[in-house]
Amino acid sequence: AQKITQTQPGMFVQEKEAVTLDCTYDTSDQSYGLFWYKQPSSGEMIFLIYQGSYDEQNATEGRYSLNFQKARKSANLVISASQLGDSAMYFCAMREATGNQFYFGTGTSLTVIP
Amino acid sequence: DTGVSQNPRHKITKRGQNVTFRCDPISEHNRLYWYRQTLGQGPEFLTYFQNEAQLEKSRLLSDRFSAERPKGSFSTLEIQRTEQGDSAMYLCASSLTLSYGTDTQYFGPGTRLTVL
């Protein structure tokens, strides 16, 4: 089974609107971390936001927030007030506390339309 | 403030040649990871170091691949007898172990390998 599933290969959003990128995960560990990364066309993976499995509050970092629904095993990324520079690939990732690997999804390509 | 750096950024080689990539992590980070990313996919884990010890290797890592991290600082990834299927972006990431075991990885810009 896939550890991380991102079901949206591509998304479009109007500039200044909000957009939600979906991510579901699969783990039997109680302790794990969930991460979102942005990868522009230049190729570098840029860390955006982190959510720990024991965190009760949804993580927020500026225009990014993580909608964490533990029972549903989902960790959706919400980008508010989209900007043209947000156009990129977005990857959801998970690390289980018992392991050393990061598991990445296949990514969602976001295009912001002026 | 310097992030993770990787050299070279691009490498073109002929099939059968050996190549070596270097990664310099963030200086205080004790963990270092190598990933491979092909077009349209997320990064795939290759191997992981804690300080100088290589603690985990993916089954993806064939015998032609070897990684080192002498003295727990920079790391090198060598691919021997390259094949066209090795063409990919090779990403390095580093992190600092946190007490509860879920640490954030910071990535370098990657080395794009093309095998002709």
PDB file of C-alpha atoms in Angstrom:
ATOM      1  CA  ALA A   1       0.000   0.000   0.000  1.00  0.00           C
ATOM      2  CA  GLN A   2       1.115   3.534  -0.728  1.00  0.00           C
ATOM      3  CA  LYS A   3       2.232   5.418   2.340  1.00  0.00           C
ATOM      4  CA  ILE A   4       1.267   8.787   0.853  1.00  0.00           C
ATOM      5  CA  THR A   5      -1.462   9.369  -1.713  1.00  0.00           C
ATOM      6  CA  GLN A   6      -1.994  12.577  -3.603  1.00  0.00           C
ATOM      7  CA  THR A   7      -4.944  12.163  -5.925  1.00  0.00           C
ATOM      8  CA  GLN A   8      -4.772  15.495  -7.738  1.00  0.00           C
ATOM      9  CA  PRO A   9      -2.134  15.420 -10.493  1.00  0.00           C
ATOM     10  CA  GLY A  10      -2.905  19.008 -11.450  1.00  0.00           C
ATOM     11  CA  MET A  11      -4.814  21.921  -9.957  1.00  0.00           C
ATOM     12  CA  PHE A  12      -5.630  25.409 -11.175  1.00  0.00           C
ATOM     13  CA  VAL A  13      -6.489  28.377  -8.976  1.00  0.00           C
ATOM     14  CA  GLN A  14      -7.237  32.007  -9.671  1.00  0.00           C
ATOM     15  CA  GLU A  15      -4.773  34.488  -8.249  1.00  0.00           C
ATOM     16  CA  LYS A  16      -5.776  35.686  -4.746  1.00  0.00           C
ATOM     17  CA  GLU A  17      -8.097  32.702  -4.225  1.00  0.00           C
ATOM     18  CA  ALA A  18      -7.519  29.871  -1.755  1.00  0.00           C
ATOM     19  CA  VAL A  19      -6.742  26.314  -2.844  1.00  0.00           C
ATOM     20  CA  THR A  20      -6.644  22.966  -1.050  1.00  0.00           C
ATOM     21  CA  LEU A  21      -4.228  20.229  -2.048  1.00  0.00           C
ATOM     22  CA  ASP A  22      -5.207  16.776  -0.848  1.00  0.00           C
ATOM     23  CA  CYS A  23      -3.025  14.240   0.912  1.00  0.00           C
ATOM     24  CA  THR A  24      -3.895  10.992   2.635  1.00  0.00           C
ATOM     25  CA  TYR A  25      -1.441   8.768   4.447  1.00  0.00           C
ATOM     26  CA  ASP A  26      -1.171   5.233   5.704  1.00  0.00           C
ATOM     27  CA  THR A  27       0.645   4.257   8.865  1.00  0.00           C
ATOM     28  CA  SER A  28       0.128   2.087  11.905  1.00  0.00           C
ATOM     29  CA  ASP A  29       2.561   4.144  13.984  1.00  0.00           C
ATOM     30  CA  GLN A  30       1.188   6.407  16.684  1.00  0.00           C
ATOM     31  CA  SER A  31       3.996   8.915  16.310  1.00  0.00           C
ATOM     32  CA  TYR A  32       4.727  10.401  12.923  1.00  0.00           C
ATOM     33  CA  GLY A  33       5.283  13.685  11.182  1.00  0.00           C
ATOM     34  CA  LEU A  34       3.628  15.069   8.091  1.00  0.00           C
ATOM     35  CA  PHE A  35       5.322  17.562   5.803  1.00  0.00           C
ATOM     36  CA  TRP A  36       4.581  19.583   2.725  1.00  0.00           C
ATOM     37  CA  TYR A  37       7.246  20.636   0.259  1.00  0.00           C
ATOM     38  CA  LYS A  38       7.124  22.924  -2.761  1.00  0.00           C
ATOM     39  CA  GLN A  39       9.237  22.175  -5.818  1.00  0.00           C
ATOM     40  CA  PRO A  40       9.435  24.984  -8.391  1.00  0.00           C
ATOM     41  CA  SER A  41      10.680  24.305 -11.885  1.00  0.00           C
ATOM     42  CA  SER A  42      14.221  25.017 -10.660  1.00  0.00           C
ATOM     43  CA  GLY A  43      14.068  21.667  -8.863  1.00  0.00           C
ATOM     44  CA  GLU A  44      14.844  22.544  -5.251  1.00  0.00           C
ATOM     45  CA  MET A  45      12.515  21.104  -2.617  1.00  0.00           C
ATOM     46  CA  ILE A  46      11.376  23.881  -0.291  1.00  0.00           C
ATOM     47  CA  PHE A  47       9.976  22.990   3.138  1.00  0.00           C
ATOM     48  CA  LEU A  48       6.605  24.622   3.770  1.00  0.00           C
ATOM     49  CA  ILE A  49       4.922  23.218   6.856  1.00  0.00           C
ATOM     50  CA  TYR A  50       5.053  20.417   9.415  1.00  0.00           C
ATOM     51  CA  GLN A  51       2.372  18.676  11.499  1.00  0.00           C
ATOM     52  CA  GLY A  52       3.158  16.206  14.259  1.00  0.00           C
ATOM     53  CA  SER A  53       0.755  13.395  14.926  1.00  0.00           C
ATOM     54  CA  TYR A  54       0.304  14.504  18.525  1.00  0.00           C
ATOM     55  CA  ASP A  55      -0.254  18.150  17.671  1.00  0.00           C
ATOM     56  CA  GLU A  56      -3.823  19.082  18.495  1.00  0.00           C
ATOM     57  CA  GLN A  57      -3.816  22.338  16.591  1.00  0.00           C
ATOM     58  CA  ASN A  58      -3.559  22.524  12.821  1.00  0.00           C
ATOM     59  CA  ALA A  59      -0.182  23.890  11.753  1.00  0.00           C
ATOM     60  CA  THR A  60      -0.004  27.280  10.100  1.00  0.00           C
ATOM     61  CA  GLU A  61       2.886  29.093   8.442  1.00  0.00           C
ATOM     62  CA  GLY A  62       1.967  32.389   6.864  1.00  0.00           C
ATOM     63  CA  ARG A  63      -0.363  31.682   3.928  1.00  0.00           C
ATOM     64  CA  TYR A  64       0.006  27.925   4.404  1.00  0.00           C
ATOM     65  CA  SER A  65      -2.100  25.872   6.755  1.00  0.00           C
ATOM     66  CA  LEU A  66      -2.411  22.152   7.193  1.00  0.00           C
ATOM     67  CA  ASN A  67      -5.881  20.692   7.656  1.00  0.00           C
ATOM     68  CA  PHE A  68      -5.051  17.662   9.787  1.00  0.00           C
ATOM     69  CA  GLN A  69      -7.801  15.072  10.234  1.00  0.00           C
ATOM     70  CA  LYS A  70      -6.192  12.233  12.114  1.00  0.00           C
ATOM     71  CA  ALA A  71      -9.139   9.831  12.079  1.00  0.00           C
ATOM     72  CA  ARG A  72      -9.410  10.158   8.316  1.00  0.00           C
ATOM     73  CA  LYS A  73      -5.611  10.076   7.915  1.00  0.00           C
ATOM     74  CA  SER A  74      -5.613  13.182   5.830  1.00  0.00           C
ATOM     75  CA  ALA A  75      -3.258  16.166   5.855  1.00  0.00           C
ATOM     76  CA  ASN A  76      -4.444  18.629   3.267  1.00  0.00           C
ATOM     77  CA  LEU A  77      -2.484  21.771   2.480  1.00  0.00           C
ATOM     78  CA  VAL A  78      -4.432  25.012   2.223  1.00  0.00           C
ATOM     79  CA  ILE A  79      -2.829  27.940   0.459  1.00  0.00           C
ATOM     80  CA  SER A  80      -4.660  31.211   0.997  1.00  0.00           C
ATOM     81  CA  ALA A  81      -4.484  34.263  -1.265  1.00  0.00           C
ATOM     82  CA  SER A  82      -2.657  32.431  -4.060  1.00  0.00           C
ATOM     83  CA  GLN A  83       0.158  34.231  -5.828  1.00  0.00           C
ATOM     84  CA  LEU A  84       1.683  33.626  -9.244  1.00  0.00           C
ATOM     85  CA  GLY A  85       4.867  32.458  -7.519  1.00  0.00           C
ATOM     86  CA  ASP A  86       2.927  29.609  -5.919  1.00  0.00           C
ATOM     87  CA  SER A  87       2.856  27.803  -9.267  1.00  0.00           C
ATOM     88  CA  ALA A  88       4.930  24.673  -8.627  1.00  0.00           C
ATOM     89  CA  MET A  89       4.776  20.997  -7.722  1.00  0.00           C
ATOM     90  CA  TYR A  90       3.681  20.282  -4.178  1.00  0.00           C
ATOM     91  CA  PHE A  91       4.646  17.105  -2.359  1.00  0.00           C
ATOM     92  CA  CYS A  92       3.195  15.645   0.802  1.00  0.00           C
ATOM     93  CA  ALA A  93       5.564  13.519   2.875  1.00  0.00           C
ATOM     94  CA  MET A  94       5.519  11.474   6.047  1.00  0.00           C
ATOM     95  CA  ARG A  95       8.133  10.223   8.451  1.00  0.00           C
ATOM     96  CA  GLU A  96       7.277   7.573  10.991  1.00  0.00           C
ATOM     97  CA  ALA A  97       9.061   7.951  14.316  1.00  0.00           C
ATOM     98  CA  THR A  98      10.081   4.291  14.190  1.00  0.00           C
ATOM     99  CA  GLY A  99      11.791   4.641  10.819  1.00  0.00           C
ATOM    100  CA  ASN A 100      14.333   6.774   9.036  1.00  0.00           C
ATOM    101  CA  GLN A 101      12.716   7.215   5.662  1.00  0.00           C
ATOM    102  CA  PHE A 102      10.602  10.001   4.355  1.00  0.00           C
ATOM    103  CA  TYR A 103       7.785   8.768   2.150  1.00  0.00           C
ATOM    104  CA  PHE A 104       6.682  11.147  -0.574  1.00  0.00           C
ATOM    105  CA  GLY A 105       3.543  11.270  -2.650  1.00  0.00           C
ATOM    106  CA  THR A 106       3.537  11.693  -6.403  1.00  0.00           C
ATOM    107  CA  GLY A 107       2.854  15.383  -6.115  1.00  0.00           C
ATOM    108  CA  THR A 108       0.277  17.909  -7.303  1.00  0.00           C
ATOM    109  CA  SER A 109       1.111  20.468  -9.956  1.00  0.00           C
ATOM    110  CA  LEU A 110      -0.454  23.802  -9.014  1.00  0.00           C
ATOM    111  CA  THR A 111      -0.929  26.539 -11.593  1.00  0.00           C
ATOM    112  CA  VAL A 112      -1.994  29.989 -10.462  1.00  0.00           C
ATOM    113  CA  ILE A 113      -3.913  31.864 -13.142  1.00  0.00           C
ATOM    114  CA  PRO A 114      -3.653  35.671 -13.258  1.00  0.00           C
TER     115      PRO A 114
ATOM    116  CA  ASP B   1      23.257  31.242   6.543  1.00  0.00           C
ATOM    117  CA  THR B   2      24.061  28.452   4.122  1.00  0.00           C
ATOM    118  CA  GLY B   3      21.659  25.713   3.228  1.00  0.00           C
ATOM    119  CA  VAL B   4      22.386  22.309   1.771  1.00  0.00           C
ATOM    120  CA  SER B   5      24.643  22.479  -1.251  1.00  0.00           C
ATOM    121  CA  GLN B   6      25.230  19.900  -3.955  1.00  0.00           C
ATOM    122  CA  ASN B   7      27.840  19.615  -6.667  1.00  0.00           C
ATOM    123  CA  PRO B   8      27.783  19.378  -9.552  1.00  0.00           C
ATOM    124  CA  ARG B   9      24.346  20.701 -10.441  1.00  0.00           C
ATOM    125  CA  HIS B  10      24.353  18.889 -13.754  1.00  0.00           C
ATOM    126  CA  LYS B  11      26.284  15.880 -14.967  1.00  0.00           C
ATOM    127  CA  ILE B  12      26.205  14.311 -18.405  1.00  0.00           C
ATOM    128  CA  THR B  13      28.049  11.046 -18.789  1.00  0.00           C
ATOM    129  CA  LYS B  14      28.293   8.114 -21.132  1.00  0.00           C
ATOM    130  CA  ARG B  15      26.914   4.734 -20.225  1.00  0.00           C
ATOM    131  CA  GLY B  16      29.456   2.678 -18.341  1.00  0.00           C
ATOM    132  CA  GLN B  17      31.293   5.614 -16.779  1.00  0.00           C
ATOM    133  CA  ASN B  18      31.508   6.251 -13.047  1.00  0.00           C
ATOM    134  CA  VAL B  19      30.154   9.445 -11.508  1.00  0.00           C
ATOM    135  CA  THR B  20      30.434  10.966  -8.044  1.00  0.00           C
ATOM    136  CA  PHE B  21      28.214  13.591  -6.478  1.00  0.00           C
ATOM    137  CA  ARG B  22      28.892  15.629  -3.388  1.00  0.00           C
ATOM    138  CA  CYS B  23      26.531  16.968  -0.746  1.00  0.00           C
ATOM    139  CA  ASP B  24      27.390  19.497   1.964  1.00  0.00           C
ATOM    140  CA  PRO B  25      24.658  19.529   4.620  1.00  0.00           C
ATOM    141  CA  ILE B  26      23.694  22.331   6.958  1.00  0.00           C
ATOM    142  CA  SER B  27      26.599  22.422   9.367  1.00  0.00           C
ATOM    143  CA  GLU B  28      24.891  21.453  12.623  1.00  0.00           C
ATOM    144  CA  HIS B  29      22.718  18.753  11.083  1.00  0.00           C
ATOM    145  CA  ASN B  30      23.587  15.208  12.093  1.00  0.00           C
ATOM    146  CA  ARG B  31      21.398  13.363   9.599  1.00  0.00           C
ATOM    147  CA  LEU B  32      21.925  13.205   5.873  1.00  0.00           C
ATOM    148  CA  TYR B  33      19.728  11.574   3.246  1.00  0.00           C
ATOM    149  CA  TRP B  34      20.045  10.792  -0.445  1.00  0.00           C
ATOM    150  CA  TYR B  35      17.021  10.549  -2.725  1.00  0.00           C
ATOM    151  CA  ARG B  36      16.443   9.917  -6.401  1.00  0.00           C
ATOM    152  CA  GLN B  37      13.674  11.667  -8.281  1.00  0.00           C
ATOM    153  CA  THR B  38      12.538  10.828 -11.783  1.00  0.00           C
ATOM    154  CA  LEU B  39      10.206  12.912 -13.913  1.00  0.00           C
ATOM    155  CA  GLY B  40       6.677  13.062 -12.590  1.00  0.00           C
ATOM    156  CA  GLN B  41       7.497  11.253  -9.361  1.00  0.00           C
ATOM    157  CA  GLY B  42       8.204  12.197  -5.804  1.00  0.00           C
ATOM    158  CA  PRO B  43      11.654  11.648  -4.326  1.00  0.00           C
ATOM    159  CA  GLU B  44      12.531   8.025  -3.553  1.00  0.00           C
ATOM    160  CA  PHE B  45      14.680   7.271  -0.544  1.00  0.00           C
ATOM    161  CA  LEU B  46      18.119   5.813  -1.289  1.00  0.00           C
ATOM    162  CA  THR B  47      20.136   5.938   1.901  1.00  0.00           C
ATOM    163  CA  TYR B  48      20.534   7.662   5.248  1.00  0.00           C
ATOM    164  CA  PHE B  49      23.432   8.607   7.517  1.00  0.00           C
ATOM    165  CA  GLN B  50      23.423   9.567  11.142  1.00  0.00           C
ATOM    166  CA  ASN B  51      26.731  11.318  11.648  1.00  0.00           C
ATOM    167  CA  GLU B  52      29.234   9.106   9.803  1.00  0.00           C
ATOM    168  CA  ALA B  53      27.246   5.876  10.107  1.00  0.00           C
ATOM    169  CA  GLN B  54      25.181   4.675   7.166  1.00  0.00           C
ATOM    170  CA  LEU B  55      22.157   3.291   8.974  1.00  0.00           C
ATOM    171  CA  GLU B  56      19.775   2.420   6.204  1.00  0.00           C
ATOM    172  CA  LYS B  57      19.869   1.629   2.503  1.00  0.00           C
ATOM    173  CA  SER B  58      16.911   1.207   0.206  1.00  0.00           C
ATOM    174  CA  ARG B  59      16.458  -1.909  -1.854  1.00  0.00           C
ATOM    175  CA  LEU B  60      16.550   0.526  -4.785  1.00  0.00           C
ATOM    176  CA  LEU B  61      20.236   1.020  -4.115  1.00  0.00           C
ATOM    177  CA  SER B  62      22.003  -1.538  -6.288  1.00  0.00           C
ATOM    178  CA  ASP B  63      25.590  -2.666  -5.758  1.00  0.00           C
ATOM    179  CA  ARG B  64      26.682  -0.054  -8.289  1.00  0.00           C
ATOM    180  CA  PHE B  65      25.734   2.693  -5.846  1.00  0.00           C
ATOM    181  CA  SER B  66      27.839   3.567  -2.845  1.00  0.00           C
ATOM    182  CA  ALA B  67      27.617   6.446  -0.413  1.00  0.00           C
ATOM    183  CA  GLU B  68      29.977   7.711   2.229  1.00  0.00           C
ATOM    184  CA  ARG B  69      29.976  10.390   4.863  1.00  0.00           C
ATOM    185  CA  PRO B  70      33.476  10.536   6.298  1.00  0.00           C
ATOM    186  CA  LYS B  71      33.750  12.412   9.586  1.00  0.00           C
ATOM    187  CA  GLY B  72      30.028  13.017   9.594  1.00  0.00           C
ATOM    188  CA  SER B  73      30.237  16.139   7.465  1.00  0.00           C
ATOM    189  CA  PHE B  74      29.881  16.112   3.671  1.00  0.00           C
ATOM    190  CA  SER B  75      28.707  13.044   1.800  1.00  0.00           C
ATOM    191  CA  THR B  76      29.455  11.540  -1.582  1.00  0.00           C
ATOM    192  CA  LEU B  77      27.281   9.311  -3.731  1.00  0.00           C
ATOM    193  CA  GLU B  78      29.072   7.286  -6.371  1.00  0.00           C
ATOM    194  CA  ILE B  79      27.453   5.407  -9.213  1.00  0.00           C
ATOM    195  CA  GLN B  80      29.648   2.898 -10.985  1.00  0.00           C
ATOM    196  CA  ARG B  81      29.089   1.646 -14.534  1.00  0.00           C
ATOM    197  CA  THR B  82      26.223   4.057 -15.121  1.00  0.00           C
ATOM    198  CA  GLU B  83      23.166   2.918 -17.044  1.00  0.00           C
ATOM    199  CA  GLN B  84      20.598   4.986 -18.890  1.00  0.00           C
ATOM    200  CA  GLY B  85      18.078   4.112 -16.174  1.00  0.00           C
ATOM    201  CA  ASP B  86      20.224   6.003 -13.682  1.00  0.00           C
ATOM    202  CA  SER B  87      19.257   9.274 -15.346  1.00  0.00           C
ATOM    203  CA  ALA B  88      17.427  11.231 -12.654  1.00  0.00           C
ATOM    204  CA  MET B  89      17.691  14.083 -10.200  1.00  0.00           C
ATOM    205  CA  TYR B  90      19.695  13.094  -7.129  1.00  0.00           C
ATOM    206  CA  LEU B  91      18.644  15.033  -4.073  1.00  0.00           C
ATOM    207  CA  CYS B  92      20.433  15.373  -0.771  1.00  0.00           C
ATOM    208  CA  ALA B  93      18.716  16.468   2.417  1.00  0.00           C
ATOM    209  CA  SER B  94      19.878  17.058   5.967  1.00  0.00           C
ATOM    210  CA  SER B  95      18.130  17.327   9.298  1.00  0.00           C
ATOM    211  CA  LEU B  96      18.752  17.748  12.986  1.00  0.00           C
ATOM    212  CA  THR B  97      17.451  15.034  15.234  1.00  0.00           C
ATOM    213  CA  LEU B  98      14.735  16.275  17.520  1.00  0.00           C
ATOM    214  CA  SER B  99      13.820  14.596  20.741  1.00  0.00           C
ATOM    215  CA  TYR B 100      10.564  13.167  19.497  1.00  0.00           C
ATOM    216  CA  GLY B 101      12.074  11.706  16.362  1.00  0.00           C
ATOM    217  CA  THR B 102      10.278  13.568  13.631  1.00  0.00           C
ATOM    218  CA  ASP B 103      12.751  15.978  12.127  1.00  0.00           C
ATOM    219  CA  THR B 104      12.345  18.340   9.215  1.00  0.00           C
ATOM    220  CA  GLN B 105      14.546  17.657   6.210  1.00  0.00           C
ATOM    221  CA  TYR B 106      16.042  20.506   4.234  1.00  0.00           C
ATOM    222  CA  PHE B 107      16.952  19.744   0.656  1.00  0.00           C
ATOM    223  CA  GLY B 108      19.755  20.814  -1.595  1.00  0.00           C
ATOM    224  CA  PRO B 109      19.224  21.939  -5.198  1.00  0.00           C
ATOM    225  CA  GLY B 110      19.946  18.471  -6.555  1.00  0.00           C
ATOM    226  CA  THR B 111      22.283  17.033  -9.159  1.00  0.00           C
ATOM    227  CA  ARG B 112      20.668  16.212 -12.466  1.00  0.00           C
ATOM    228  CA  LEU B 113      22.330  13.189 -14.048  1.00  0.00           C
ATOM    229  CA  THR B 114      21.929  12.369 -17.718  1.00  0.00           C
ATOM    230  CA  VAL B 115      23.391   9.088 -18.956  1.00  0.00           C
ATOM    231  CA  LEU B 116      23.798   8.927 -22.724  1.00  0.00           C
TER     232      LEU B 116
END
